[in-house]
mmCIF file of C-alpha atoms (C1' of nucleotides) in Angstrom:
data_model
loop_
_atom_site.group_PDB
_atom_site.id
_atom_site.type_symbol
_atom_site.label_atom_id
_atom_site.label_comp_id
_atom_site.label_asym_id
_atom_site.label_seq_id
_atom_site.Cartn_x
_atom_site.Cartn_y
_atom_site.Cartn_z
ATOM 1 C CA UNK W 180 0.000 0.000 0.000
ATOM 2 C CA UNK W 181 2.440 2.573 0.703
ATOM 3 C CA UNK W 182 2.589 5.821 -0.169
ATOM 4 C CA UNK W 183 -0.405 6.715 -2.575
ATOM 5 C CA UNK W 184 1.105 8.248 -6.182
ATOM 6 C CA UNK W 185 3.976 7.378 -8.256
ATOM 7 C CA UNK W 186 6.698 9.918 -7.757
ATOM 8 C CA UNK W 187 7.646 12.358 -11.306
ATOM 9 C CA UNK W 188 10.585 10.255 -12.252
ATOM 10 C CA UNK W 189 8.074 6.889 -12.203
ATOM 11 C CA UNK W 190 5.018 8.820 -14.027
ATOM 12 C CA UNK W 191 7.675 9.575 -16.882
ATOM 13 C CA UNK W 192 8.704 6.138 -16.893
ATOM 14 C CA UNK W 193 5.741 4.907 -16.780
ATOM 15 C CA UNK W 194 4.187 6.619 -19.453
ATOM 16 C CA UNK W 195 7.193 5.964 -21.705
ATOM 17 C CA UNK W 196 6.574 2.700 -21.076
ATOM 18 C CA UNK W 197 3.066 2.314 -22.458
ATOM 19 C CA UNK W 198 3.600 4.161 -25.173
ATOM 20 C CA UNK W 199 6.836 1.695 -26.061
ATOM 21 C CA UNK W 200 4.670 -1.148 -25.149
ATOM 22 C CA UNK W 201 1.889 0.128 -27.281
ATOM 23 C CA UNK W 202 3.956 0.640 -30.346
ATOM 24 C CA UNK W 203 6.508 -2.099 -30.669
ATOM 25 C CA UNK W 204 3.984 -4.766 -30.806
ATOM 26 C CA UNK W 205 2.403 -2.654 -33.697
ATOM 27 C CA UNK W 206 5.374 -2.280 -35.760
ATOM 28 C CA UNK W 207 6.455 -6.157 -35.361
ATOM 29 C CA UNK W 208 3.119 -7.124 -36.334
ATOM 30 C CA UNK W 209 2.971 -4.709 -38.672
ATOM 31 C CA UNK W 210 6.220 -5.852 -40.389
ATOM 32 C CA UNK W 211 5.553 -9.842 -40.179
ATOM 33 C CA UNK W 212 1.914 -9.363 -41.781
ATOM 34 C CA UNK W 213 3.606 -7.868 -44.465
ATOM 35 C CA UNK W 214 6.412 -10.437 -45.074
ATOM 36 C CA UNK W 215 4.465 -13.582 -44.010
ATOM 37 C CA UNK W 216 0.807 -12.934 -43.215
ATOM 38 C CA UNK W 217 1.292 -14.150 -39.493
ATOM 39 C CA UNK W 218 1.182 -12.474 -36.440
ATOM 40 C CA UNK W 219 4.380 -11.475 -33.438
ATOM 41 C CA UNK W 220 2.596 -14.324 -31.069
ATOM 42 C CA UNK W 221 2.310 -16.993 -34.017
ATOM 43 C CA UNK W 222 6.049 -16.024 -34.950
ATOM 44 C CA UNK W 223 7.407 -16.677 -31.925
ATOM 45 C CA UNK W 224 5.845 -19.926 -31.908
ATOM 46 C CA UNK W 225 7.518 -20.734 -34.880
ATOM 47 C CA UNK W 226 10.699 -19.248 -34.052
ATOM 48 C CA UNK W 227 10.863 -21.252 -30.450
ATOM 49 C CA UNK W 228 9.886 -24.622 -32.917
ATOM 50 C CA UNK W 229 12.902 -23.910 -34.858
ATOM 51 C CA UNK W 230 15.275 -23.692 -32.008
ATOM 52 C CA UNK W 231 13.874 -27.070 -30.512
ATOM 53 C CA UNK W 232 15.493 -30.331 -30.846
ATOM 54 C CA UNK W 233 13.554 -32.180 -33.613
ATOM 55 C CA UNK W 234 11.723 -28.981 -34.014
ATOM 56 C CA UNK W 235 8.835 -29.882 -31.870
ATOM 57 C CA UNK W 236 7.999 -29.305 -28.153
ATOM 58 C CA UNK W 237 5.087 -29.927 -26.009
ATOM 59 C CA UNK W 238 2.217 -27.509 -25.875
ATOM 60 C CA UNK W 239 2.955 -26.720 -22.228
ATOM 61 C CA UNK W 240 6.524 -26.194 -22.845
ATOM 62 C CA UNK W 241 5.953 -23.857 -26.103
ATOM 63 C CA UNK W 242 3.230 -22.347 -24.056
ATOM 64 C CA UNK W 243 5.638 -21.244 -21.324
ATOM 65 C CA UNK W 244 8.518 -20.237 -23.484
ATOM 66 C CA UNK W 245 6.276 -18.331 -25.928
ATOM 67 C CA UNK W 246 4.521 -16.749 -22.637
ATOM 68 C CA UNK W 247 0.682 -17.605 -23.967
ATOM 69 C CA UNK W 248 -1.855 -19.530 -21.909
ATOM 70 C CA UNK W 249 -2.273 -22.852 -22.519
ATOM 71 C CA UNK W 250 -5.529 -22.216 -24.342
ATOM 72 C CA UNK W 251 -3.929 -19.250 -26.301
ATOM 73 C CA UNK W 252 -1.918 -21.316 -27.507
ATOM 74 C CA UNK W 253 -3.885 -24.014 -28.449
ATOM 75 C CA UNK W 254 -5.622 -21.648 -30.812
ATOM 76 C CA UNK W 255 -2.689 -20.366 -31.821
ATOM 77 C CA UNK W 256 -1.294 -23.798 -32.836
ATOM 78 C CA UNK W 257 -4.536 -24.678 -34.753
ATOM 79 C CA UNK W 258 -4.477 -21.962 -37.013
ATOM 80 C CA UNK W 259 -0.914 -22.439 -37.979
ATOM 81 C CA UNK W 260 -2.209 -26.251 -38.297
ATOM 82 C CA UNK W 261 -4.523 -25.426 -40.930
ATOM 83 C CA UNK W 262 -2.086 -22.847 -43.052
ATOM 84 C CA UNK W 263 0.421 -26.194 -43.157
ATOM 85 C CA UNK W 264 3.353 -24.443 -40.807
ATOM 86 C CA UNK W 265 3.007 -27.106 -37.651
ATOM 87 C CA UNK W 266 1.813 -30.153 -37.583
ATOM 88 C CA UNK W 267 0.203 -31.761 -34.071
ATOM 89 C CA UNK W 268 1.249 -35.795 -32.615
ATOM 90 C CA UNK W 269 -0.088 -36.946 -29.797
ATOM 91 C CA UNK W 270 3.172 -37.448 -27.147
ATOM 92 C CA UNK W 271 4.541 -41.177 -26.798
ATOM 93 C CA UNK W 272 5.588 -41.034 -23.033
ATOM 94 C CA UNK W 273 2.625 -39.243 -21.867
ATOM 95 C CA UNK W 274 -0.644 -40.042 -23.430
ATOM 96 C CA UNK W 275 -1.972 -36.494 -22.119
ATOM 97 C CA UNK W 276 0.586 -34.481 -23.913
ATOM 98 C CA UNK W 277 0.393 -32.905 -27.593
ATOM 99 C CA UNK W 278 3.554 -32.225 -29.656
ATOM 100 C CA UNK W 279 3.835 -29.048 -31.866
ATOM 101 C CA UNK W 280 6.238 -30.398 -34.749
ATOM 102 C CA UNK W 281 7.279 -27.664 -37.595
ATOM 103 C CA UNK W 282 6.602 -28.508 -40.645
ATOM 104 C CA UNK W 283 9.124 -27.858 -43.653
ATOM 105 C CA UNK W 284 6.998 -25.481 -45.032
ATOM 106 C CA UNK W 285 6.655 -23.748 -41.054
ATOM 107 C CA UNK W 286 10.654 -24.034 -41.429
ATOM 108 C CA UNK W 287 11.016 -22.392 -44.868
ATOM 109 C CA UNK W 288 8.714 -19.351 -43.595
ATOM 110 C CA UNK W 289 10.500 -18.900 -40.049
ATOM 111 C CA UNK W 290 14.085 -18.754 -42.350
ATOM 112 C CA UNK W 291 12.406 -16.462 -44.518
ATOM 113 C CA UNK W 292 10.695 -14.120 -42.156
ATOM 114 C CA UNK W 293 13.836 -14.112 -39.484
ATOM 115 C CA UNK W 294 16.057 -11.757 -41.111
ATOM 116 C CA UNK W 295 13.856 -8.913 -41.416
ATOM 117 C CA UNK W 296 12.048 -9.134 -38.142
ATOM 118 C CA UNK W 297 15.496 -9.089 -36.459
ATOM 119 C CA UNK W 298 16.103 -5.962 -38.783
ATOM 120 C CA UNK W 299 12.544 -4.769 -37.131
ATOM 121 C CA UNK W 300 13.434 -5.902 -33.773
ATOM 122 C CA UNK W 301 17.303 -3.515 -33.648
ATOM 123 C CA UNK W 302 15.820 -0.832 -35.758
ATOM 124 C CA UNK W 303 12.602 -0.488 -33.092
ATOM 125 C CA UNK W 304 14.350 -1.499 -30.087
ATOM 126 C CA UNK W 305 17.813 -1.187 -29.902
ATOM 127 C CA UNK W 306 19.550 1.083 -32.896
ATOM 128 C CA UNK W 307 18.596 4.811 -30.574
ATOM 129 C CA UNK W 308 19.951 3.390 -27.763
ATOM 130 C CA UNK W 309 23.556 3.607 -26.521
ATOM 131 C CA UNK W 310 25.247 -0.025 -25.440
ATOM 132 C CA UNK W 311 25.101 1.486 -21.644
ATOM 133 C CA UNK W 312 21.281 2.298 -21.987
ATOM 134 C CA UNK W 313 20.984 -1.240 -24.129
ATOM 135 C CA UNK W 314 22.706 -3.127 -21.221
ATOM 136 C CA UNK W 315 20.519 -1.015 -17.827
ATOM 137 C CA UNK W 316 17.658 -1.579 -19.801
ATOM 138 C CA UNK W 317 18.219 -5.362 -20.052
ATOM 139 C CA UNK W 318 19.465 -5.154 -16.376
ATOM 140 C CA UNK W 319 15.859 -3.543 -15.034
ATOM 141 C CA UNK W 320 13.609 -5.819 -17.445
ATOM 142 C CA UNK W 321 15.438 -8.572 -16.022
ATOM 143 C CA UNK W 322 14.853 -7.986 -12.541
ATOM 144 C CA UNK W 323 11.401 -7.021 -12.711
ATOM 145 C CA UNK W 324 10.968 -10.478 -14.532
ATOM 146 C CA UNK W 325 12.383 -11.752 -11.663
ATOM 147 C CA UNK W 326 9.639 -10.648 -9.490
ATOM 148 C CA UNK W 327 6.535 -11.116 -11.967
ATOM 149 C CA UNK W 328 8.138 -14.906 -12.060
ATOM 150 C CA UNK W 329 10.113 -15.914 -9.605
ATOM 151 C CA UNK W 330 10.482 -19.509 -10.247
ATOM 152 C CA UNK W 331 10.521 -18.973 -13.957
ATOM 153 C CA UNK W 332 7.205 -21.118 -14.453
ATOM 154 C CA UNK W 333 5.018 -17.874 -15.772
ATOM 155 C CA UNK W 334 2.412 -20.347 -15.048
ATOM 156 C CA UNK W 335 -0.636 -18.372 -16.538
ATOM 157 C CA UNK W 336 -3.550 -20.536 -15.480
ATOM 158 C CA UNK W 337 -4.627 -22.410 -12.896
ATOM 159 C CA UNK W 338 -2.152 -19.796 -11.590
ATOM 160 C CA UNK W 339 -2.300 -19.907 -7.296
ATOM 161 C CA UNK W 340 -5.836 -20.680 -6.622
ATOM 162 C CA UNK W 341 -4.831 -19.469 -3.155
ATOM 163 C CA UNK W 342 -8.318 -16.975 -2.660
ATOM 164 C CA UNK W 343 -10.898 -18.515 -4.318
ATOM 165 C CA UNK K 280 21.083 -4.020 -43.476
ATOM 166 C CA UNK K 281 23.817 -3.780 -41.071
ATOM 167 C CA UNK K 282 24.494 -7.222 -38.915
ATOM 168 C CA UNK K 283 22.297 -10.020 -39.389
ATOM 169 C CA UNK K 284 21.294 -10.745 -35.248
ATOM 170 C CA UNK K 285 21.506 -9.787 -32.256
ATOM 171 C CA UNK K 286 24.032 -9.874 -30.098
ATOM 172 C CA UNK K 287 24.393 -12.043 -26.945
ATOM 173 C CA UNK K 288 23.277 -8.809 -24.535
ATOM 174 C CA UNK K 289 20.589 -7.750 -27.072
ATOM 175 C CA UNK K 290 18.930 -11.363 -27.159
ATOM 176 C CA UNK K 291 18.765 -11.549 -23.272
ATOM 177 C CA UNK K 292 17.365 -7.869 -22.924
ATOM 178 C CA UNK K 293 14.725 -8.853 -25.969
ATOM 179 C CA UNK K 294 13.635 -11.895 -24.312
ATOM 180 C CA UNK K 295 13.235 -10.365 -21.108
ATOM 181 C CA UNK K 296 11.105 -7.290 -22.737
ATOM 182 C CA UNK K 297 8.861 -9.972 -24.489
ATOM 183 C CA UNK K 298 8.347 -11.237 -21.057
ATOM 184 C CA UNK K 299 7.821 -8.175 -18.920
ATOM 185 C CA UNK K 300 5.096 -6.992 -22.175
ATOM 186 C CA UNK K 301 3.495 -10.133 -21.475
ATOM 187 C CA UNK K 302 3.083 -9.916 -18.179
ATOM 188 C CA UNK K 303 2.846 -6.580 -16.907
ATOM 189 C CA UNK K 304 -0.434 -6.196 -18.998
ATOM 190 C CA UNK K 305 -1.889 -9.425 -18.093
ATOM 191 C CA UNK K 306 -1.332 -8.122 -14.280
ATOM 192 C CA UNK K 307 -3.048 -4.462 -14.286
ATOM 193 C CA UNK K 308 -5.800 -6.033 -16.567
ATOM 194 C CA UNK K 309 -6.290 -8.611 -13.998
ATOM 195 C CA UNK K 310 -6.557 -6.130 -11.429
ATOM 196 C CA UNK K 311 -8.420 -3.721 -13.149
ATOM 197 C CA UNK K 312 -11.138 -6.292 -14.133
ATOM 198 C CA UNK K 313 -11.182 -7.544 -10.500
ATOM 199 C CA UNK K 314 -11.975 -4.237 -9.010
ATOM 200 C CA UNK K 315 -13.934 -2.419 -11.603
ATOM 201 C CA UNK K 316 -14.482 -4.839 -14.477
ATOM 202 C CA UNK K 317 -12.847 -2.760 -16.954
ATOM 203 C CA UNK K 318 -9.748 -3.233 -19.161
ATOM 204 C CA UNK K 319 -6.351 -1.414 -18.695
ATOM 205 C CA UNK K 320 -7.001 0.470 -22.183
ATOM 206 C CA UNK K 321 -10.646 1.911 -21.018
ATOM 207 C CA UNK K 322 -8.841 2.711 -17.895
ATOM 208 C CA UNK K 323 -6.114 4.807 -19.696
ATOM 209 C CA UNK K 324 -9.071 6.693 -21.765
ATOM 210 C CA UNK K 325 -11.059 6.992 -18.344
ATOM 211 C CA UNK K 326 -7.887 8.628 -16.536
ATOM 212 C CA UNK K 327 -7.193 10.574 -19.535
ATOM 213 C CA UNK K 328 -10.727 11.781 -19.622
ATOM 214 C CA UNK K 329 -10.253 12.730 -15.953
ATOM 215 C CA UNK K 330 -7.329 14.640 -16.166
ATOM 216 C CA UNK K 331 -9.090 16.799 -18.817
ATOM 217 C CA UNK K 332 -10.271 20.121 -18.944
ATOM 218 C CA UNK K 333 -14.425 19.497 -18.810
ATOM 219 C CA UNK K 334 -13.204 16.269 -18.415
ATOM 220 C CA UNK K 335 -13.508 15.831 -21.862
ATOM 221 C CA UNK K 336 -11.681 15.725 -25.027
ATOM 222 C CA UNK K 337 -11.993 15.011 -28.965
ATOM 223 C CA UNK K 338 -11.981 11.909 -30.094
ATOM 224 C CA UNK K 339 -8.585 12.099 -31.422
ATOM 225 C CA UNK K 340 -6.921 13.874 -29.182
ATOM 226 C CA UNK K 341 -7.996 10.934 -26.452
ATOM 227 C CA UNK K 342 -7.215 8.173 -29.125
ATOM 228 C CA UNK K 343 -3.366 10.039 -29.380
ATOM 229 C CA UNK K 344 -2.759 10.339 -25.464
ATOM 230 C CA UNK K 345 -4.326 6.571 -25.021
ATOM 231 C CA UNK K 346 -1.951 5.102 -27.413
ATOM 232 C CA UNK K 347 -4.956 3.768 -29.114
ATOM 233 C CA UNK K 348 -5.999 3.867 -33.378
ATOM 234 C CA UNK K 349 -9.079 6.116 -33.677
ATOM 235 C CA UNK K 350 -10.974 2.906 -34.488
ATOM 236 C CA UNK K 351 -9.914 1.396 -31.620
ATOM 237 C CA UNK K 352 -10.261 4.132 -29.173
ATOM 238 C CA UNK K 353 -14.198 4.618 -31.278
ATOM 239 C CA UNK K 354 -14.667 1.075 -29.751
ATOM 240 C CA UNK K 355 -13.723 1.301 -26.836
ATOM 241 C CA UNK K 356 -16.028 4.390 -26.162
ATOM 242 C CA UNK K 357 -18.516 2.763 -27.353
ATOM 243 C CA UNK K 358 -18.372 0.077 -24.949
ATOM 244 C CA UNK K 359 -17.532 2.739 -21.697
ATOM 245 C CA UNK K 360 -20.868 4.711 -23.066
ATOM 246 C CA UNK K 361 -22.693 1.657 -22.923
ATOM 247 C CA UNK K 362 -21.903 1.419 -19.609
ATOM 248 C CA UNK K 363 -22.523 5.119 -18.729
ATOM 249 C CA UNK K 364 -19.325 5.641 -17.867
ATOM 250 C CA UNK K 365 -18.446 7.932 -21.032
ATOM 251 C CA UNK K 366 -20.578 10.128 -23.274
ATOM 252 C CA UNK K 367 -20.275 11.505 -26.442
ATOM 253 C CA UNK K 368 -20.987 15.391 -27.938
ATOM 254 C CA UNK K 369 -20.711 16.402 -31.260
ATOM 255 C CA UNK K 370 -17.840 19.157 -31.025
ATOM 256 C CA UNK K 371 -19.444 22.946 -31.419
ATOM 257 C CA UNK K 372 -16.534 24.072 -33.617
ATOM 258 C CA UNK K 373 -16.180 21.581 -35.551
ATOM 259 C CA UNK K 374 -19.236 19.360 -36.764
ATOM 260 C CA UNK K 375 -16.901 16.613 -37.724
ATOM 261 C CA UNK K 376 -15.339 16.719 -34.589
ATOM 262 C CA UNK K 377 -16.667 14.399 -31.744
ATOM 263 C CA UNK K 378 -16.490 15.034 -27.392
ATOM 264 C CA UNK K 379 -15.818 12.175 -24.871
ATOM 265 C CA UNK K 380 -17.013 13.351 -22.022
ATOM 266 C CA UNK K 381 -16.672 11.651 -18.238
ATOM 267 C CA UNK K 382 -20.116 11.157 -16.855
ATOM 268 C CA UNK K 383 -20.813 11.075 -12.953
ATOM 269 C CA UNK K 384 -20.312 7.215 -12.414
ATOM 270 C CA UNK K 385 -17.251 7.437 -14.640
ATOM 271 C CA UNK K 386 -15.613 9.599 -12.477
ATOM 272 C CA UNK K 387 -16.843 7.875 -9.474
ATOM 273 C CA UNK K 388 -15.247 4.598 -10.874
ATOM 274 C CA UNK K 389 -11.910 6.455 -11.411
ATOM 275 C CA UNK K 390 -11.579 7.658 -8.241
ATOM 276 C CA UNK K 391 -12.453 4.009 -7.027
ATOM 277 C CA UNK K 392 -10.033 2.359 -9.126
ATOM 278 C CA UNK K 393 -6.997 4.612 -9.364
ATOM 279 C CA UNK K 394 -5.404 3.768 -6.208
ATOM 280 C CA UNK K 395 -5.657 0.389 -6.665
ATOM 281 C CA UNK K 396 -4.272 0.482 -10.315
ATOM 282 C CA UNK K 397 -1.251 2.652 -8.774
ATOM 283 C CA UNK K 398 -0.262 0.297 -6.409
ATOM 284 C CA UNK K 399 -0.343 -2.514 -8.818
ATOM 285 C CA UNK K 400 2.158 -0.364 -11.521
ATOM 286 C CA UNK K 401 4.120 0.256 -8.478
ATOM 287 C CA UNK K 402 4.121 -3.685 -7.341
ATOM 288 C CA UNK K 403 4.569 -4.953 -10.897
ATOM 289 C CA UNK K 404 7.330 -2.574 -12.229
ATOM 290 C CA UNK K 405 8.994 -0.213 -9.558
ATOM 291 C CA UNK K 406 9.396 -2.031 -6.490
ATOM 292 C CA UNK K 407 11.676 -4.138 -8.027
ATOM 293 C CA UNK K 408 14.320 -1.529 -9.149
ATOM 294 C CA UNK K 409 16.436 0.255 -7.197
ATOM 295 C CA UNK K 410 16.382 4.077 -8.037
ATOM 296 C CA UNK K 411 18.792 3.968 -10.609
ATOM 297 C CA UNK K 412 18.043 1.224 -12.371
ATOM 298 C CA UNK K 413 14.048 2.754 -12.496
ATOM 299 C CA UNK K 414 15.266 6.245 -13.859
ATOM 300 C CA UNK K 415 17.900 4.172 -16.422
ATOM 301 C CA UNK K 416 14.165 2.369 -17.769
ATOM 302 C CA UNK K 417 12.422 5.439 -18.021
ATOM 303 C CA UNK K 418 15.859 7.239 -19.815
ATOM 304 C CA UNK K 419 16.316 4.291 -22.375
ATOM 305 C CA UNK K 420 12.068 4.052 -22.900
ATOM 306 C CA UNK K 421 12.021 7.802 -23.708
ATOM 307 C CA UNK K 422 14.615 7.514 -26.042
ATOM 308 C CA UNK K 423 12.878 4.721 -27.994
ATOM 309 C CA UNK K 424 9.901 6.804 -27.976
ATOM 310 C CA UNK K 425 11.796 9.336 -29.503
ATOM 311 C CA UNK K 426 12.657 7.515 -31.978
ATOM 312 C CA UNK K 427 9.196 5.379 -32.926
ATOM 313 C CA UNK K 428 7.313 8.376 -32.907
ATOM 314 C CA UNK K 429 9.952 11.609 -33.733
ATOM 315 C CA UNK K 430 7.034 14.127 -34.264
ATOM 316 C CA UNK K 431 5.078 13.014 -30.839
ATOM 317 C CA UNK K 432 1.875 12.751 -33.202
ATOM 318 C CA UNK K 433 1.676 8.816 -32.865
ATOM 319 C CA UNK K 434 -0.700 8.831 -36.024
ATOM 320 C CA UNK K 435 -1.638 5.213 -36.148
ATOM 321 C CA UNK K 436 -3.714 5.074 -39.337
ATOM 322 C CA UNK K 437 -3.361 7.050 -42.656
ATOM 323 C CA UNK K 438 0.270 6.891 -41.772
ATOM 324 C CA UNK K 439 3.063 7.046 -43.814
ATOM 325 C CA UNK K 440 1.775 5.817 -46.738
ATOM 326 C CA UNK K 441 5.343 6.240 -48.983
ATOM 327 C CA UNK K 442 6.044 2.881 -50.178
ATOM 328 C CA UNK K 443 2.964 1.346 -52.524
ATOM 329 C "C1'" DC E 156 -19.403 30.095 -54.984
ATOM 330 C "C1'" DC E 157 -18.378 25.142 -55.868
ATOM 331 C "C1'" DC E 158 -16.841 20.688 -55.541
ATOM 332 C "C1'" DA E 159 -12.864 17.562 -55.046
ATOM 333 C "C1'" DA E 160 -9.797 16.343 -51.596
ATOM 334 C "C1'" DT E 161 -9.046 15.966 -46.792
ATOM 335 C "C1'" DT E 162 -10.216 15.315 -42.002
ATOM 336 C "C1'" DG E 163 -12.692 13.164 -38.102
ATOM 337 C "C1'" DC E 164 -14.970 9.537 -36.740
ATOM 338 C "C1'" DT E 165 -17.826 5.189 -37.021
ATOM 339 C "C1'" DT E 166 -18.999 0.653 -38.601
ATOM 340 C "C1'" DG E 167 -18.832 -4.327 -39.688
ATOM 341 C "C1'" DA E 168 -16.273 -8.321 -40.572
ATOM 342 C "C1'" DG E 169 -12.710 -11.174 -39.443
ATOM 343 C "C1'" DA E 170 -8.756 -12.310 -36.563
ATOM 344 C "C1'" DC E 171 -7.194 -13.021 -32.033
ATOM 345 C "C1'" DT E 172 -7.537 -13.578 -26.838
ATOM 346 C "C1'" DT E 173 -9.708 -14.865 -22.601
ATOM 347 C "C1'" DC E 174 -12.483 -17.506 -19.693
ATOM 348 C "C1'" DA E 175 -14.848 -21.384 -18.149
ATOM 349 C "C1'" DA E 176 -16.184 -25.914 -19.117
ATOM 350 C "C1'" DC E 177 -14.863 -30.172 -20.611
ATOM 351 C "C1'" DA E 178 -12.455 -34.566 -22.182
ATOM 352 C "C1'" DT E 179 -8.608 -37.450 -21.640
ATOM 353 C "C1'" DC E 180 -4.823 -39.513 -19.473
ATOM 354 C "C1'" DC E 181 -1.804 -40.357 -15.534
ATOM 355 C "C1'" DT E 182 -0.661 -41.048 -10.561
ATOM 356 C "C1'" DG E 183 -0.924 -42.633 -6.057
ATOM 357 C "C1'" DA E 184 -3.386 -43.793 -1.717
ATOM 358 C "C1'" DG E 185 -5.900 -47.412 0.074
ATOM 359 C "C1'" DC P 129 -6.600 -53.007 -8.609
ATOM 360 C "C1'" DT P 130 -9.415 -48.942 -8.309
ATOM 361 C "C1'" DC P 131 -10.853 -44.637 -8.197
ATOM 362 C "C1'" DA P 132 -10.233 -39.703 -6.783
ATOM 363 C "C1'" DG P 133 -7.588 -36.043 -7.876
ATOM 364 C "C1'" DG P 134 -4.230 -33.804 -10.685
ATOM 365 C "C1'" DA P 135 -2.141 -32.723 -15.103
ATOM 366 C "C1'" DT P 136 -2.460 -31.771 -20.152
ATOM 367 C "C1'" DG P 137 -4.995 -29.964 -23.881
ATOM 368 C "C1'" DT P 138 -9.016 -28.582 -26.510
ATOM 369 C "C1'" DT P 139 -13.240 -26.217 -27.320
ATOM 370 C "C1'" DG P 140 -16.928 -22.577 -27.848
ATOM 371 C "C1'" DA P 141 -18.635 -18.278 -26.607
ATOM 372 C "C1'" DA P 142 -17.922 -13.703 -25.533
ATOM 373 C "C1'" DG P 143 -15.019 -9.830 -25.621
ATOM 374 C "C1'" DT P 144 -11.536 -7.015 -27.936
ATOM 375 C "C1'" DC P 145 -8.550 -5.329 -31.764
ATOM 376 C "C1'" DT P 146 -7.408 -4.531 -36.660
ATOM 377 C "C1'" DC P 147 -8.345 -3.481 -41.174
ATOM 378 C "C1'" DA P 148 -10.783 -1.595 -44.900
ATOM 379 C "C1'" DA P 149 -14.760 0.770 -46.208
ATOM 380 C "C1'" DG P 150 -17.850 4.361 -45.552
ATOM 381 C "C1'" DC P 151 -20.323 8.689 -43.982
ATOM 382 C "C1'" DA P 152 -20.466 13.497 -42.840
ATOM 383 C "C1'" DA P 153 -18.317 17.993 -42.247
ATOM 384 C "C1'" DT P 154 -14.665 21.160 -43.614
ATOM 385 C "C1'" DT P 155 -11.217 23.260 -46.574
ATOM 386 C "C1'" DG P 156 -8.995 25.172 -50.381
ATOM 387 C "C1'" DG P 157 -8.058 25.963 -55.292
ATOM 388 C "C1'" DG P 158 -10.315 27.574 -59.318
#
DNA sequence: CCCAATTGCTTGAGACTTCAACATCCTGAG
DNA sequence: CTCAGGATGTTGAAGTCTCAAGCAATTGGG
């Protein structure tokens, strides 16, 4: 509870910070429309595929890397389905679990598309900024990840049912 | 285009921002919702509204402020005058022009809501940093802002229409 | 004065997200 | 072995956002 208002410094900040958090999102989206008709959320999706061994993962591990909800990205997943970029197998071990496998054509689009949205990425993000500011800024995001997720699960639902 | 990826710092402070603009949002709208049932983006045009002279303002100039497209921000006033929070006046100078304007109960749920919302920014984002590290954010965000949006007019549609 | 271009805003359709309910499979206590 | 409870995913409906199209008012060049 503390002390009521956010001091002058914070309101800047904080201000800055929605507007940055308004428009990156546009211009990535913006940018991977153009070049591949898909959106930032389905990108990184395919981009976290692409890094996996055997390009595939569970849903609840792509879930938490990609930081969607389970059922986000179970939508998610289903529409790349049906444009032919991942392709869904029911896990061996674990009869519960779905695998997201990337298809060749999901792999041709993410090698395609990669280039230019790391272009988007340094030219939005990182290209005004000095490597000090580059490096505090990673230093503060990083920390307040920390406390939004402490034990790195960024378990989204079912989330600590504590008051219910 | 310059160098193909990022580097090693770069990825880590991109990860962590795709994190922290996961999350942060997904916390206020949470609490928001909770206490007033209302998004984080009709709570930016309510505050906005509030802070205004008449407590009210043209559609656009509310749409710039809120970070939101005029479509968008039409939308969302739509669904704020539905609930009688907002309403709308065609603008005396200009008959293309259109008024939000902050009923009673809108203002009442503002003043309800605000300190809440406060404490939660505060929770989610400063509490974490120390001093320096929170006026290092707000340094680095401003100078992205800077950059994304030079002329401060954040004009989300019609823009830039150059290349076609 | 006149009308073509521009500005301000709204609308509807489609895409995406959230939320709650559900189905399925696994695990472990008895 | 059995079944209750937990874990993993999916689904449909409702809410929200984007995009393109459209309407109405204003402006400016002729």
């Amino acid at each position: 509870m503390a002390q009521q208002w956010l001091d002058e410094q914070q309101q800047r900040t904080w201000r800055a910070w929605l507007t940055v958090a308004e428009l990156v999102p546009r211009v990535l989206d913006a940018q991977l429309q153009r070049d591949a008709g898909i959106s930032h959320a389905a990108y990184v999706v395919l981009a976290m595929l692409s890094e996996a061994p055997g390009r595939s993962r569970r849903m609840s591990d792509l879930a938490r890397r990609a930081n969607q909800s389970q059922s986000r990205l179970s939508h998610t997943v289903a529409r790349l389905e049906d444009r032919g970029l991942v392709r869904r197998e029911r896990s061996a071990e674990d009869g519960r679990g779905n695998l997201a496998v990337l298809t060749d054509d999901g792999w041709d689009v993410v090698r395609a598309v990669a280039p230019g949205h790391v272009d988007a990425v340094r030219a939005a993000l990182f290209d005004p900024l000095t490597e000090e500011q580059s490096r505090a800024l990673g230093e503060a995001l990083e920390v307040v990840v920390e406390r939004l997720d402490p034990d790195h699960s960024l378990r989204v639902e079912h989330g600590a049912d504590a008051a219910r």
